[in-house]
Coordinates of C-alpha atoms and ligand atoms in Angstrom, one line a residue:
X1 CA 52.2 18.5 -14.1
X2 CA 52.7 19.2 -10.5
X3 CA 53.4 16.8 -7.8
X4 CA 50.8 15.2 -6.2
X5 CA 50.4 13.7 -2.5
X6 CA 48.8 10.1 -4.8
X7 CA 50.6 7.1 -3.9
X8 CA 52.3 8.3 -1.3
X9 CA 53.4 6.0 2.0
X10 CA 51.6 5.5 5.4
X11 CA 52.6 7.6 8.1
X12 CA 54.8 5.7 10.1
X13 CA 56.9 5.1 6.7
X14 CA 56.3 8.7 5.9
X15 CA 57.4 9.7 9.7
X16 CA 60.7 7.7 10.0
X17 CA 61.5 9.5 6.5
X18 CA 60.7 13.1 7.9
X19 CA 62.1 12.3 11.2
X20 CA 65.8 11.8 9.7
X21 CA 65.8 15.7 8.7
X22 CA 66.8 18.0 11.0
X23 CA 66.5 21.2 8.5
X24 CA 63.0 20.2 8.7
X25 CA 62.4 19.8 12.2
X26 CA 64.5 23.2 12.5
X27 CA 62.4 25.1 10.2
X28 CA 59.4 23.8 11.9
X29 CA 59.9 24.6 15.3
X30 CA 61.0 27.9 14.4
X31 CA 57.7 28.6 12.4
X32 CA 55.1 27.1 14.7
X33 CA 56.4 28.5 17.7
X34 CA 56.5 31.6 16.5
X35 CA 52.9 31.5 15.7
X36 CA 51.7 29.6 18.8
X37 CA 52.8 32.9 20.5
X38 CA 51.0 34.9 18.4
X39 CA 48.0 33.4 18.5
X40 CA 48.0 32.5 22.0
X41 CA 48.7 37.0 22.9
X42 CA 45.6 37.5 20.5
X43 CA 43.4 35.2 21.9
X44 CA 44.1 36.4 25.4
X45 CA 42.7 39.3 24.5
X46 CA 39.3 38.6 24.4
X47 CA 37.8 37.4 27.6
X48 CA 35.0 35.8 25.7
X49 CA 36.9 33.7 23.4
X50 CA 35.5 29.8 24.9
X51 CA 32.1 31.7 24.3
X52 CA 32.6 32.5 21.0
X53 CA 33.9 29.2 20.2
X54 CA 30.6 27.4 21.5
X55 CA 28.3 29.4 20.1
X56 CA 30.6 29.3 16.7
X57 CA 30.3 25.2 17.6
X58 CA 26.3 25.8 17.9
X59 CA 25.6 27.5 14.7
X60 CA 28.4 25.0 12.7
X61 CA 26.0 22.1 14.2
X62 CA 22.4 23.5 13.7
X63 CA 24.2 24.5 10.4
X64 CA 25.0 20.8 9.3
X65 CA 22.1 19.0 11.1
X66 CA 19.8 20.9 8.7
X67 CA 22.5 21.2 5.7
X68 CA 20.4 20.1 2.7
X69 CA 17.8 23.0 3.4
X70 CA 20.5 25.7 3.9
X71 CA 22.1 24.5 0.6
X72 CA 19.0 24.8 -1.3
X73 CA 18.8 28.5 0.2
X74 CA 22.5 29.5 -0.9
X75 CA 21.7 28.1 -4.4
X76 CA 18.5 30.1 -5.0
X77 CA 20.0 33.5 -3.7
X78 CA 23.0 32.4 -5.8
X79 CA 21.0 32.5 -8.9
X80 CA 18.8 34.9 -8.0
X81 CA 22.1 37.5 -8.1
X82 CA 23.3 35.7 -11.8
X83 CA 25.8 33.4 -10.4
X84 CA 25.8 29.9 -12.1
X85 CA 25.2 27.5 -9.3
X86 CA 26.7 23.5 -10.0
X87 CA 26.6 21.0 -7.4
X88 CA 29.8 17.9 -7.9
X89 CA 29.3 15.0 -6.3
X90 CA 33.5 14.2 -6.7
X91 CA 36.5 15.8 -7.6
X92 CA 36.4 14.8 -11.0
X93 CA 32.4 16.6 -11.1
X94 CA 33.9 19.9 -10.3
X95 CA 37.2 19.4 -12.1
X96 CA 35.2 19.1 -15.1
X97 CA 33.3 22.0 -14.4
X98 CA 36.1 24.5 -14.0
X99 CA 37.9 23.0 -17.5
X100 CA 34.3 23.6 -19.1
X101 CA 34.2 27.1 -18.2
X102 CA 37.8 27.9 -19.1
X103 CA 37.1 25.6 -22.5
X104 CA 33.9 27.5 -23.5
X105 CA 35.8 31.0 -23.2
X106 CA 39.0 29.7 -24.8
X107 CA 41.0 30.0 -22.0
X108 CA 44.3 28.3 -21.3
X109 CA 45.8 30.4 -18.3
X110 CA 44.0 30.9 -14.3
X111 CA 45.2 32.7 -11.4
X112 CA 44.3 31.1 -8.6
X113 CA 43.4 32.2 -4.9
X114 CA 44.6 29.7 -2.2
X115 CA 42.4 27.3 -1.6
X116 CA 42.1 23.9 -0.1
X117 CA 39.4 22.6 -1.6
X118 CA 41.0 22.8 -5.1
X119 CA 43.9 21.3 -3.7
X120 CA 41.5 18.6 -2.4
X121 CA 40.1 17.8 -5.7
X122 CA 43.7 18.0 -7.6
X123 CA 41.7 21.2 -9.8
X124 CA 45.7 22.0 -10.9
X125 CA 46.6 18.6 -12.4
X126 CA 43.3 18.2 -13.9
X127 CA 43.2 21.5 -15.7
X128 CA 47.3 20.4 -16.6
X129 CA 45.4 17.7 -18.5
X130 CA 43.3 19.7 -20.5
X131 CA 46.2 22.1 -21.7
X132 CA 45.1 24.8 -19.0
X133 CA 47.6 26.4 -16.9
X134 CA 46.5 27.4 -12.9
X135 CA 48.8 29.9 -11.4
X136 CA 49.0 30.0 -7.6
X137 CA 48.7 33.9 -6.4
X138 CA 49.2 33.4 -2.8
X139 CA 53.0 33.5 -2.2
X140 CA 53.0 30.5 -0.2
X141 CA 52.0 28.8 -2.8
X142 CA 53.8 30.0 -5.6
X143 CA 56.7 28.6 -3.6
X144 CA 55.4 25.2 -3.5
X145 CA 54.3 25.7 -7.2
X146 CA 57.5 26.5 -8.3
X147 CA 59.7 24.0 -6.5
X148 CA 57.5 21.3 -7.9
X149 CA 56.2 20.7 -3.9
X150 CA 53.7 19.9 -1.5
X151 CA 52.0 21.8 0.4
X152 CA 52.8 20.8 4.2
X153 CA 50.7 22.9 6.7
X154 CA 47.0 24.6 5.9
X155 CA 47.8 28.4 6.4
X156 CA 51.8 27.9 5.4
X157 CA 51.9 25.6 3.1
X158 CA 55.7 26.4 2.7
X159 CA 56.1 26.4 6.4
X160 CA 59.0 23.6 5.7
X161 CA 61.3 25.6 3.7
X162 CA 63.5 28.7 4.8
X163 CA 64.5 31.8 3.0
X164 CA 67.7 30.7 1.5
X165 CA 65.7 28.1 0.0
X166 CA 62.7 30.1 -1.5
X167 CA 65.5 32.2 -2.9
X168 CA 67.0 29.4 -4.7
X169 CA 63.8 28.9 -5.7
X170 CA 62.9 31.8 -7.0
X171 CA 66.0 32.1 -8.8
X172 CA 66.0 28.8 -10.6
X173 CA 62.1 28.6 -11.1
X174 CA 60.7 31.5 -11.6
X175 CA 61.9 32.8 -14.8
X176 CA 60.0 29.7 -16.6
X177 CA 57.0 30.2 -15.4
X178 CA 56.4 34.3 -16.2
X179 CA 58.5 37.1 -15.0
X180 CA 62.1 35.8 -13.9
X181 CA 63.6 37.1 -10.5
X182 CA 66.0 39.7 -10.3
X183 CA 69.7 37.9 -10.9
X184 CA 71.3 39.6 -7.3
X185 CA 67.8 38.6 -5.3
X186 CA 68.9 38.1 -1.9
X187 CA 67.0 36.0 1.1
X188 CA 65.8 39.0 2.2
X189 CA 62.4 38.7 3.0
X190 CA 61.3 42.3 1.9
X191 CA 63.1 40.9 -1.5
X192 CA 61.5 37.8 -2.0
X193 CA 58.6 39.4 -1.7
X194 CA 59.1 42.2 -4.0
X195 CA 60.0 39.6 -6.6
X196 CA 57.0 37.9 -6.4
X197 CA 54.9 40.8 -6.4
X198 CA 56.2 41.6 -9.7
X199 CA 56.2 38.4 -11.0
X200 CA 52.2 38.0 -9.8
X201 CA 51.3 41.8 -10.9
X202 CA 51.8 40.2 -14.8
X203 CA 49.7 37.0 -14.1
X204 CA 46.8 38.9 -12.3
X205 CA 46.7 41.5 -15.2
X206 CA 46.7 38.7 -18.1
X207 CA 44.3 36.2 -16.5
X208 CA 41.3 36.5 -18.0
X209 CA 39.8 33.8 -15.5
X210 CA 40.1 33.4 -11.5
X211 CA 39.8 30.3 -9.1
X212 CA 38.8 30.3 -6.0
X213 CA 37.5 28.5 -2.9
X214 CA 35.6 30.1 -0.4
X215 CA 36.3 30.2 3.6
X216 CA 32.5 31.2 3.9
X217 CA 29.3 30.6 1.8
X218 CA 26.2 33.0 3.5
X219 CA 22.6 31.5 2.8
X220 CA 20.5 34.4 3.0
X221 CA 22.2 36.6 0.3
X222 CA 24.3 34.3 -1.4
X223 CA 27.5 35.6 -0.5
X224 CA 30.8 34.3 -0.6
X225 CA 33.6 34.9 1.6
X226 CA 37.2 34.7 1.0
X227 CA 39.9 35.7 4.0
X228 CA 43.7 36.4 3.3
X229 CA 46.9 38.5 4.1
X230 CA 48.2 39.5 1.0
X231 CA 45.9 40.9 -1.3
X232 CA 46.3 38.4 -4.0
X233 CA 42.6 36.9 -3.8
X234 CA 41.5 40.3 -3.9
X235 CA 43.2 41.1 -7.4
X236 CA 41.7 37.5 -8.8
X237 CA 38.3 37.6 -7.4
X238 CA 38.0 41.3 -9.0
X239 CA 40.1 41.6 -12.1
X240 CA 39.3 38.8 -14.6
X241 CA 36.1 38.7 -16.3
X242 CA 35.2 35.2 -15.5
X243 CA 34.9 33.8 -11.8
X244 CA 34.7 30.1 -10.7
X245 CA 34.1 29.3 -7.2
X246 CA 34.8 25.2 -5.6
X247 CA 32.9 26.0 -2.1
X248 CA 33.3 22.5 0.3
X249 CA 29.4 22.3 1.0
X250 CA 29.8 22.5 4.2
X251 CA 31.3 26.0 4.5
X252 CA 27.7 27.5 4.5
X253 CA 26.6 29.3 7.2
X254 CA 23.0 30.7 7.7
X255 CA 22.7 34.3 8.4
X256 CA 25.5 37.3 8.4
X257 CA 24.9 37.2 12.4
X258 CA 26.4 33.5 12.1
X259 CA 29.5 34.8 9.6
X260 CA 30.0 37.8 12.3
X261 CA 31.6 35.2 14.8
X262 CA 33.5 33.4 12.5
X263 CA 35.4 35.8 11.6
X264 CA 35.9 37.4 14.9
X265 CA 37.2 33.9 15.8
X266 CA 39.4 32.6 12.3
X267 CA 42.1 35.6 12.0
X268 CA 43.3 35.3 15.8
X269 CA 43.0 31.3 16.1
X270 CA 45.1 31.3 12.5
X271 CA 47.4 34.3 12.0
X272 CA 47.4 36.0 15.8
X273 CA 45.9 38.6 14.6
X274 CA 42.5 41.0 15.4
X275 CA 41.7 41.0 11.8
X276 CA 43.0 39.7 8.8
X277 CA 44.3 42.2 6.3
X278 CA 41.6 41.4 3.4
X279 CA 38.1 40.0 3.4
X280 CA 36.7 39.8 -0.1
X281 CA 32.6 39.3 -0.3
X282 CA 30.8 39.4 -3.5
X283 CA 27.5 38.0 -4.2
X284 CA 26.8 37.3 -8.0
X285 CA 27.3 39.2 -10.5
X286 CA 27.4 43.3 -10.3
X287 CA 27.4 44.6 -13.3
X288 CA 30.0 47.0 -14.6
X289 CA 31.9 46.0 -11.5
X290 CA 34.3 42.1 -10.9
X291 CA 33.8 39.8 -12.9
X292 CA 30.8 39.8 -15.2
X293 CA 30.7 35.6 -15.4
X294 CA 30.8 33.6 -11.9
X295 CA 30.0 30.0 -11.3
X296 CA 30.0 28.4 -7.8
X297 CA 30.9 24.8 -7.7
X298 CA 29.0 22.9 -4.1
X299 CA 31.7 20.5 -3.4
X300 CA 30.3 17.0 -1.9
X301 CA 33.6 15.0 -2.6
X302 CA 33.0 12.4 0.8
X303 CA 31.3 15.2 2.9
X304 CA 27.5 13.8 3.0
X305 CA 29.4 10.6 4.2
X306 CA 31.2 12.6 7.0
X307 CA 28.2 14.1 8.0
X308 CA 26.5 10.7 8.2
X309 CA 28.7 9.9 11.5
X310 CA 26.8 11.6 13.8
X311 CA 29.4 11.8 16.5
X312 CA 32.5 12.4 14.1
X313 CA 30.8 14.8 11.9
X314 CA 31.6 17.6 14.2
X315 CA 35.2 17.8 12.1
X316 CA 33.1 19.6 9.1
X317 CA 32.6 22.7 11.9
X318 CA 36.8 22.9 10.8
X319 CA 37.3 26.7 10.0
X320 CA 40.4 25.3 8.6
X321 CA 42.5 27.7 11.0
X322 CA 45.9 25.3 11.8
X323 CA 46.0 25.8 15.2
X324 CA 46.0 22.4 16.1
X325 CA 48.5 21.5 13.2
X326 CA 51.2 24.8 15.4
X327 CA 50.3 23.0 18.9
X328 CA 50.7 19.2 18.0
X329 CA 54.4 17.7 18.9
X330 CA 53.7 14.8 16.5
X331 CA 53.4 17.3 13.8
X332 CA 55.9 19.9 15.1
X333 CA 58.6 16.6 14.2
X334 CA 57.3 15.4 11.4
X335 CA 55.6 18.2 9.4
X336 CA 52.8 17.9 7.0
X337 CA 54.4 15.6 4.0
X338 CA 54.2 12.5 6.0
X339 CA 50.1 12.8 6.7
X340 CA 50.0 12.4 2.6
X341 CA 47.5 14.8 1.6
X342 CA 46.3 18.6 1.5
X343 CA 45.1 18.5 4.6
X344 CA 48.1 17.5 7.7
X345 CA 48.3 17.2 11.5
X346 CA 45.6 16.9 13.7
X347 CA 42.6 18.2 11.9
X348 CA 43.8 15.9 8.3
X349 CA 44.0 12.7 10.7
X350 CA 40.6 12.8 11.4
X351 CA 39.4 14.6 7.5
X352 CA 40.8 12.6 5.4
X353 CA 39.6 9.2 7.0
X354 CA 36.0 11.0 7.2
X355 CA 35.9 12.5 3.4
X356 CA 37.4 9.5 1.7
X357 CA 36.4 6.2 4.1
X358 CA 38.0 3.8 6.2
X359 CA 39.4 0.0 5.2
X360 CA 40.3 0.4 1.9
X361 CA 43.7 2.7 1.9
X362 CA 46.5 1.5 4.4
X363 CA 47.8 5.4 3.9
X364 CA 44.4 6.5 4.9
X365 CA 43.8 4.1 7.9
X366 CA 47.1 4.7 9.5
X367 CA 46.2 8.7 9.8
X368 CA 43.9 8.3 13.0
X369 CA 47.1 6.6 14.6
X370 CA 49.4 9.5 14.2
X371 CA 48.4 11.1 17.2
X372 CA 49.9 10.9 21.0
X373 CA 46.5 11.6 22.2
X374 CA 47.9 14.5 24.2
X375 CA 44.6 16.7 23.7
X376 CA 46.2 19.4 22.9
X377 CA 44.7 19.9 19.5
X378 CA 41.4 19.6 20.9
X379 CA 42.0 22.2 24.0
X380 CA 43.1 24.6 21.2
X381 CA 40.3 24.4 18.3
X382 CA 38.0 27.4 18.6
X383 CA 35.1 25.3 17.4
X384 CA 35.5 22.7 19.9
X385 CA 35.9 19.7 17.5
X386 CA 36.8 17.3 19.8
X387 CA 39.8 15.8 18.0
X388 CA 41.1 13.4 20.4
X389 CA 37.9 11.8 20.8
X390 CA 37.0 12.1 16.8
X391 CA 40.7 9.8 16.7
X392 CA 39.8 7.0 19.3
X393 CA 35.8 7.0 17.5
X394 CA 38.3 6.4 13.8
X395 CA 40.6 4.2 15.6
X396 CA 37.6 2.0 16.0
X397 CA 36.0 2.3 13.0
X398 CA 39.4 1.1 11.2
X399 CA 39.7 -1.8 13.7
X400 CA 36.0 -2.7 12.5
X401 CA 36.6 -2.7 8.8
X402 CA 39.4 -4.8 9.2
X403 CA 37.7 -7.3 11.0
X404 CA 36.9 -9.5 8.5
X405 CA 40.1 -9.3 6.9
X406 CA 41.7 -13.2 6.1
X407 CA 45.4 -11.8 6.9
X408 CA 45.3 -10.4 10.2
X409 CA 48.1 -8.2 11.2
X410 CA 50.9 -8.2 13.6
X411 CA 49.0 -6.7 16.0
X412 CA 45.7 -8.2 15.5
X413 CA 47.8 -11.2 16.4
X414 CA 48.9 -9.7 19.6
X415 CA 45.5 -8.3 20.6
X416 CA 44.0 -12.1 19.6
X417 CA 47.0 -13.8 22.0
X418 CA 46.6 -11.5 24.9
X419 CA 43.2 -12.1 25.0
X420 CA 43.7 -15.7 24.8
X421 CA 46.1 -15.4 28.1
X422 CA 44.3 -13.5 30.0
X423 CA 40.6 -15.5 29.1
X424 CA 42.6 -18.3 31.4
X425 CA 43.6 -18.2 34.9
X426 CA 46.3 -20.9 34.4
X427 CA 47.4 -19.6 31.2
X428 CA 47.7 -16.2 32.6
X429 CA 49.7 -17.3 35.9
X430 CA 52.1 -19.8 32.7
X431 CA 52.7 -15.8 31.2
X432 CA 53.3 -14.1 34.4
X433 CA 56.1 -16.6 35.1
X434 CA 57.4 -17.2 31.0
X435 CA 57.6 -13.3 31.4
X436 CA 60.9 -12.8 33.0
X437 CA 62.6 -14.9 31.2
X438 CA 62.4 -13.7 28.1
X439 CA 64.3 -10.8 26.2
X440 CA 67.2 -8.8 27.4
X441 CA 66.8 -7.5 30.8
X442 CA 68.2 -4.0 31.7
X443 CA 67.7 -3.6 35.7
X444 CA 68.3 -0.1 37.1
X445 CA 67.6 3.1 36.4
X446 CA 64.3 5.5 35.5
X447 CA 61.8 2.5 35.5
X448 CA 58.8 2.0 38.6
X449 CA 60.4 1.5 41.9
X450 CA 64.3 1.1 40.3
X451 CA 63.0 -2.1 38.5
X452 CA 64.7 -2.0 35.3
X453 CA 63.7 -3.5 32.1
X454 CA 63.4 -5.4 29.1
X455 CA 65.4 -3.6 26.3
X456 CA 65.3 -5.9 24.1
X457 CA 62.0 -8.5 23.2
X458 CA 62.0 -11.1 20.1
X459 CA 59.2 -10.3 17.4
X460 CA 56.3 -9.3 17.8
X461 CA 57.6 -8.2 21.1
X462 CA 60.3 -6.0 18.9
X463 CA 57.9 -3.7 17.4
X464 CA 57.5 -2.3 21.3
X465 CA 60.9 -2.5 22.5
X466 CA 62.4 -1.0 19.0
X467 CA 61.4 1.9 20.0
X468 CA 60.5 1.6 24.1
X469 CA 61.5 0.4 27.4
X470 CA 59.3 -2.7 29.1
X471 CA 59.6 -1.9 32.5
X472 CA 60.0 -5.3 33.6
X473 CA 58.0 -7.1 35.4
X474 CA 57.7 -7.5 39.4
X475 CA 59.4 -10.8 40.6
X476 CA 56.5 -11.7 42.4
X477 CA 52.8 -11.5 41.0
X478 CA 50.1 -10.3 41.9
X479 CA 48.3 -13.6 42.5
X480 CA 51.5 -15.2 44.0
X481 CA 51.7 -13.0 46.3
X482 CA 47.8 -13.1 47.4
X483 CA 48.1 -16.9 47.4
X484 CA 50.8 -17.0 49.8
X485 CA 48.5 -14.1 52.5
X486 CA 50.0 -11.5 51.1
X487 CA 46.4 -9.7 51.4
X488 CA 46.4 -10.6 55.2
X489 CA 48.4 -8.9 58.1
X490 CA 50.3 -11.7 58.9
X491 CA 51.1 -11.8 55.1
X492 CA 52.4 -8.2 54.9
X493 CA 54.4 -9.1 57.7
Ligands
SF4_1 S1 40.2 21.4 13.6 FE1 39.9 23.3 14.8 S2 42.0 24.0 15.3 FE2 42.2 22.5 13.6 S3 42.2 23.7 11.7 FE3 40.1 23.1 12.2 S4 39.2 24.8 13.3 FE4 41.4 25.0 13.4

């Protein structure tokens, strides 16, 4: 059974953990900048790009605003070319699906073709369950497979380990699940490689079923769309005889016209490049040709209640590209562990809280706070999800449900206080004066007008200054100062 993201921490417990490793930080600084500049060279390219990515935004919204009828269109062209359509309201609905088909045909082995939305639904622990084994094909994943990992970014999902430790990997891991690594592999990339080619080549010619996911799902002929660099998904979604397909029902897009953009946009805003190396279609069955059995699985799993926000459902136009995970400091430091779930950074602290609801998981509520609100996730999203302002519109929504709550938090307290002071004149003029007195005062350097500042502040004052300066505060106020004229002339003076 594989590890699973269940039970683990809120962010700022996760953070302080991630923050005290420097290989981490390391590896992820060397791996998102790297891409940044990719990306940033191929999207330069195109003069056009902000076009693009508003009329990619308008077609993702006229998309969703009419969803149930374009659904209903993707189902009956499904069928209409033999492909088994299901619809799962959960995880556990299309879990049970995929260990029904792989049950019926006596099945006990799948390759699988990367894909979040399995990852989403925990498909790989489910199918452990039933005594069915799900092989990851895309290497990325076979490293986090075999280490017994997480996945920590959405395109690299190994983006926090480096080659001397894949190699380890490989060497200790691989030989029990299928083809062992060669005893003098090296952390040679061109190696690792190799060895994992081999070790796949005997999974993809065994399997006798395929997962996937689907990065697009066109209406009008019932086509899906899978994108990737490697060439595994190809092998899966053509060699084995049976096909199942989890497709997040909101990956549909109308027309070919509508696919045309997104994938002139997805391979440059995720890899850098003009075109990613392999884009697999198929549309049903074809007989004689792929695999003669294919189901499609339309994922709900919390989407119809993202898509009843009307402001924050603009996060299900995510093309699921990672841009805004390679641009954001917070998760440049942290990585993707501490955002406990498949999907990290920017784009998983607004999905998760959207797919799975606010006020009832600490671990969930504390993801719209992981953010500096810098914008730069937002400036860099080639559908224009508005992620800063999806965060504040969460932020609220948490605050909200909490309301109620009988054991208020620290900084419910704080909020409830300040707004007690500063509801009275006299009680705010008592604080103004109470204010230099306490804590430990540093004066000097790097603060507003060489003012120095509070270092050090009893609790709850502690939770700021653990981690801040309090610049401290004037020695005159505001209203002391207008009392005795100093609005006037003369009081300037
Ligand atoms: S939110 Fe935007 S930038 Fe982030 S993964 Fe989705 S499409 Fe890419």
């Amino acid at each position: 059974m594989g590890r699973t993201f269940v039970g683990m921490p809120p962010f700022p417990v996760a953070a302080r953990t991630a923050l005290a490793d420097s290989q981490l930080r390391r590896n992820l600084a060397h791996a998102t900048g790297t891409i940044r500049g990719k990306r940033a060279g191929a999207v330069a390219e195109l003069e056009d790009w902000e076009d693009l990515g508003a009329q990619a935004a308008a077609v993702k919204d006229r998309t969703l605003a009419h969803l149930d009828e374009h659904l209903v269109a993707l189902e009956e062209a499904l069928s209409a070319r033999g492909a088994t359509v299901h619809w799962a309201r959960d995880a556990a609905d299309a879990c049970a699906v995929v260990a029904d088909v792989a049950r019926r045909h006596g099945i006990d082995e799948v390759v699988k073709v990367k894909s979040m939305a399995t990852q989403e639904i925990g498909l790989n622990e489910a199918l452990a369950e039933q005594g069915i084994a799900a092989w990851e094909t895309d290497l990325a994943e076979l490293i986090v497979q075999l280490g017994d990992d997480l996945p920590s970014h959405i395109l690299v999902p190994a983006i926090h380990r480096n080659r001397a430790e894949i190699r380890d990997i490989f060497r200790t891991r691989m030989a029990a699940a299928g083809r062992p690594a060669p005893d003098d592999l090296t952390d040679d990339p061109a190696a690792l490689a190799a060895a994992a080619r081999l070790h796949l080549r005997e999974k993809f010619l065994s399997a006798r079923m395929a997962v996937s996911g689907a990065n697009f799902a066109v209406a009008e002929t019932g086509t899906l769309v899978v994108v990737e660099s490697e060439g595994n998904g190809r092998m899966c979604l053509t060699l084995p005889d049976v096909l199942v397909s989890v497709v997040g029902i909101e990956k549909v897009v109308p027309t070919w016209r509508d696919l045309d953009l997104f994938l002139r946009l997805l391979p440059r805003s995720s890899t850098g490049e003009r075109m990613n190396p392999y884009t697999s279609m198929w549309t049903g069955v074809t007989p004689g040709d792929g695999p003669q059995e294919v189901h499609v699985v339309l994922l709900d799993n919390g989407r119809t209640r993202a898509l009843a926000d009307e402001y924050a459902r603009q996060a299900l136009r995510c093309i699921r590209c990672s841009a805004c995970l390679n641009v954001c400091p917070v998760y440049e430091r942290v990585g993707g562990h501490a955002y406990g779930s498949v999907y990290p950074g920017p784009i998983g602290a607004i999905i998760n809280p959207l797919l799975r609801g606010v006020g009832q998981d600490p671990q969930v509520d504390a993801l719209p706070y992981a953010s500096t609100l810098c914008g730069a996730c937002g400036d860099v999203c080639p559908v224009a999800i508005d992620i800063p302002g999806v965060l504040v519109h969460l932020r609220t929504a948490v605050v909200d449900a909490h309301r109620s709550d009988t054991r208020p938090t620290a900084e419910a307290l704080a909020v409830r206080a300040a707004a007690w002071t500063l509801g009275d004149a006299r009680r705010l003029a008592l604080a103004e004066k109470a204010a230099g007195g306490a804590g430990r005062v540093r004066r000097g350097r790097g603060m507003p007008g060489g003012r120095g500042a509070v270092s050090w502040l009893p609790f709850a004052g502690s939770r700021w200054t653990g981690a801040r300066d309090l610049p401290l505060p004037p020695r005159e106020s505001f209203r002391a100062w207008w009392r005795r004229g100093g609005g006037t002339e003369e009081g300037r003076r």
